[in-house]
Amino acid sequence: TKVEEQDGSVVISDENADGQEVGSESVIETDWNKVDKLKEKYPEMITFTDVPEGMEFVSVEIISKKSGMYRTTYNLSKNNKDIYVYQECSSKNEQITQGLKWEGQCNVYKEYEIYTDKSLGIVTVVKDKSVFNIIGETTEKEIFNIIDKIKAS
């Protein structure tokens, strides 16, 4: 495992004894002003125009696998409670949600379908091929605030 700093972000890579990447790479950014720069390397990642209203940005972590799949997790905070915005996608522009079925109540906000599973505390948001989850205690208004700040890809 190799840990290094690149442009102020922490990058963790799995490498073999010869220094070749063999597993996944993890990037953690805690500076909101540098998040857009990550989009250059991970073009399918979800980004925001601004931190959602009433919330604080804590960090974003991207875990990239050799298969071309990567996972983006934003950690936001409101009243000392964590809210996570989680997205899994493919750098090969493949749809990874094929065959998934969402359970729970469905609402529509703007062009987004919102599926809420209160028993798990997970909200799944779907628009076209884009899918992400909001995990944590959130109100409907907070969910809408998060959606309102999503930057068009």
Tab-separated table of C-alpha atoms in Angstrom:
chain	number	residue	atom	x	y	z
A	1	THR	CA	0.000	0.000	0.000
A	2	LYS	CA	1.311	3.415	-0.990
A	3	VAL	CA	0.080	6.686	0.575
A	4	GLU	CA	0.971	9.993	-1.045
A	5	GLU	CA	-0.252	13.548	-1.389
A	6	GLN	CA	-1.218	14.830	-4.848
A	7	ASP	CA	-2.396	18.431	-5.248
A	8	GLY	CA	-3.385	18.531	-1.561
A	9	SER	CA	-5.433	15.288	-1.708
A	10	VAL	CA	-4.454	12.066	0.032
A	11	VAL	CA	-4.094	9.165	-2.439
A	12	ILE	CA	-3.873	5.566	-1.213
A	13	SER	CA	-2.914	2.893	-3.779
A	14	ASP	CA	-2.608	-0.880	-3.531
A	15	GLU	CA	0.642	-1.937	-5.170
A	16	ASN	CA	2.661	-5.135	-5.440
A	17	ALA	CA	6.385	-5.383	-4.589
A	18	ASP	CA	7.301	-4.075	-8.067
A	19	GLY	CA	5.265	-0.876	-7.580
A	20	GLN	CA	2.493	-1.887	-9.996
A	21	GLU	CA	-1.086	-1.019	-9.024
A	22	VAL	CA	-2.963	-4.235	-8.273
A	23	GLY	CA	-6.166	-3.249	-6.548
A	24	SER	CA	-7.913	-0.026	-5.840
A	25	GLU	CA	-6.932	3.603	-5.405
A	26	SER	CA	-8.538	5.847	-2.814
A	27	VAL	CA	-8.554	9.653	-2.952
A	28	ILE	CA	-9.761	11.721	0.007
A	29	GLU	CA	-10.314	15.460	-0.337
A	30	THR	CA	-11.271	17.720	2.574
A	31	ASP	CA	-10.995	21.059	0.739
A	32	TRP	CA	-14.303	21.966	-0.957
A	33	ASN	CA	-12.476	24.229	-3.428
A	34	LYS	CA	-10.526	21.249	-4.825
A	35	VAL	CA	-13.468	18.877	-5.402
A	36	ASP	CA	-14.089	20.024	-8.991
A	37	LYS	CA	-10.479	19.149	-9.853
A	38	LEU	CA	-11.260	15.486	-9.057
A	39	LYS	CA	-13.885	15.538	-11.816
A	40	GLU	CA	-11.049	15.792	-14.369
A	41	LYS	CA	-9.842	12.319	-13.341
A	42	TYR	CA	-13.315	10.889	-12.561
A	43	PRO	CA	-15.654	12.530	-15.128
A	44	GLU	CA	-18.754	10.520	-14.146
A	45	MET	CA	-18.581	11.499	-10.466
A	46	ILE	CA	-21.438	13.502	-9.018
A	47	THR	CA	-20.521	17.105	-8.167
A	48	PHE	CA	-22.365	20.042	-6.670
A	49	THR	CA	-22.618	23.739	-7.497
A	50	ASP	CA	-22.295	24.491	-3.777
A	51	VAL	CA	-22.612	22.795	-0.402
A	52	PRO	CA	-26.328	22.070	0.163
A	53	GLU	CA	-28.080	24.704	2.274
A	54	GLY	CA	-27.648	24.310	6.023
A	55	MET	CA	-24.957	21.628	5.661
A	56	GLU	CA	-21.195	21.605	6.011
A	57	PHE	CA	-18.775	19.805	3.698
A	58	VAL	CA	-16.535	17.346	5.571
A	59	SER	CA	-14.881	15.334	2.797
A	60	VAL	CA	-15.276	13.407	-0.437
A	61	GLU	CA	-13.692	10.014	-1.004
A	62	ILE	CA	-13.317	8.268	-4.338
A	63	ILE	CA	-12.341	4.619	-4.470
A	64	SER	CA	-11.298	3.542	-7.961
A	65	LYS	CA	-10.976	-0.125	-8.936
A	66	LYS	CA	-8.852	-1.531	-11.771
A	67	SER	CA	-12.093	-2.733	-13.414
A	68	GLY	CA	-13.012	0.889	-14.191
A	69	MET	CA	-15.666	1.065	-11.468
A	70	TYR	CA	-15.450	3.751	-8.846
A	71	ARG	CA	-17.365	4.860	-5.795
A	72	THR	CA	-17.807	8.471	-4.711
A	73	THR	CA	-18.876	9.262	-1.152
A	74	TYR	CA	-19.489	12.804	0.059
A	75	ASN	CA	-19.576	13.276	3.823
A	76	LEU	CA	-21.751	16.246	4.773
A	77	SER	CA	-22.695	17.327	8.270
A	78	LYS	CA	-25.749	19.030	9.736
A	79	ASN	CA	-26.184	19.626	13.459
A	80	ASN	CA	-23.263	17.253	14.183
A	81	LYS	CA	-24.955	14.411	12.267
A	82	ASP	CA	-23.365	12.851	9.205
A	83	ILE	CA	-25.153	12.681	5.876
A	84	TYR	CA	-23.544	10.677	3.079
A	85	VAL	CA	-24.165	11.074	-0.641
A	86	TYR	CA	-22.991	7.845	-2.244
A	87	GLN	CA	-22.581	7.082	-5.953
A	88	GLU	CA	-21.143	4.051	-7.706
A	89	CYS	CA	-20.387	4.311	-11.403
A	90	SER	CA	-18.219	3.102	-14.261
A	91	SER	CA	-15.549	5.084	-16.067
A	92	LYS	CA	-16.582	3.116	-19.156
A	93	ASN	CA	-19.975	4.872	-19.140
A	94	GLU	CA	-21.794	1.598	-18.488
A	95	GLN	CA	-25.117	1.428	-16.727
A	96	ILE	CA	-24.474	-0.422	-13.474
A	97	THR	CA	-28.002	-0.315	-12.115
A	98	GLN	CA	-29.531	-2.702	-14.622
A	99	GLY	CA	-31.909	-5.130	-12.945
A	100	LEU	CA	-32.076	-3.335	-9.607
A	101	LYS	CA	-35.473	-2.864	-8.056
A	102	TRP	CA	-36.182	-0.119	-5.544
A	103	GLU	CA	-38.668	-0.633	-2.802
A	104	GLY	CA	-40.408	1.954	-0.691
A	105	GLN	CA	-42.280	5.142	-1.352
A	106	CYS	CA	-41.527	6.929	-4.641
A	107	ASN	CA	-41.791	10.696	-5.124
A	108	VAL	CA	-40.760	12.858	-8.059
A	109	TYR	CA	-38.862	16.138	-7.625
A	110	LYS	CA	-37.887	18.008	-10.762
A	111	GLU	CA	-36.706	15.181	-13.064
A	112	TYR	CA	-35.557	12.919	-10.214
A	113	GLU	CA	-37.348	9.840	-8.883
A	114	ILE	CA	-36.847	9.576	-5.132
A	115	TYR	CA	-37.270	6.207	-3.406
A	116	THR	CA	-37.318	6.314	0.379
A	117	ASP	CA	-36.695	3.334	2.635
A	118	LYS	CA	-37.169	4.755	6.123
A	119	SER	CA	-36.419	1.419	7.804
A	120	LEU	CA	-32.854	1.546	6.412
A	121	GLY	CA	-32.468	5.341	6.435
A	122	ILE	CA	-31.562	5.317	2.736
A	123	VAL	CA	-32.948	7.512	-0.012
A	124	THR	CA	-32.205	6.430	-3.599
A	125	VAL	CA	-32.345	9.155	-6.244
A	126	VAL	CA	-32.621	8.219	-9.924
A	127	LYS	CA	-32.448	10.306	-13.104
A	128	ASP	CA	-31.784	8.596	-16.418
A	129	LYS	CA	-28.711	6.384	-15.806
A	130	SER	CA	-27.568	8.427	-12.812
A	131	VAL	CA	-28.245	6.858	-9.416
A	132	PHE	CA	-27.055	7.958	-6.004
A	133	ASN	CA	-27.991	7.304	-2.390
A	134	ILE	CA	-28.435	9.708	0.498
A	135	ILE	CA	-27.716	7.980	3.785
A	136	GLY	CA	-28.477	9.483	7.194
A	137	GLU	CA	-31.239	11.330	8.969
A	138	THR	CA	-32.696	13.734	6.416
A	139	THR	CA	-35.945	15.572	5.909
A	140	GLU	CA	-37.648	15.892	2.544
A	141	LYS	CA	-36.497	19.530	2.379
A	142	GLU	CA	-32.854	18.488	2.971
A	143	ILE	CA	-33.106	15.884	0.207
A	144	PHE	CA	-34.450	18.558	-2.151
A	145	ASN	CA	-31.601	20.910	-1.081
A	146	ILE	CA	-29.058	18.222	-1.999
A	147	ILE	CA	-30.708	17.604	-5.376
A	148	ASP	CA	-30.885	21.357	-6.073
A	149	LYS	CA	-27.096	21.635	-5.741
A	150	ILE	CA	-26.224	18.807	-8.151
A	151	LYS	CA	-24.144	20.115	-11.017
A	152	ALA	CA	-25.175	18.943	-14.473
A	153	SER	CA	-22.572	16.619	-15.979
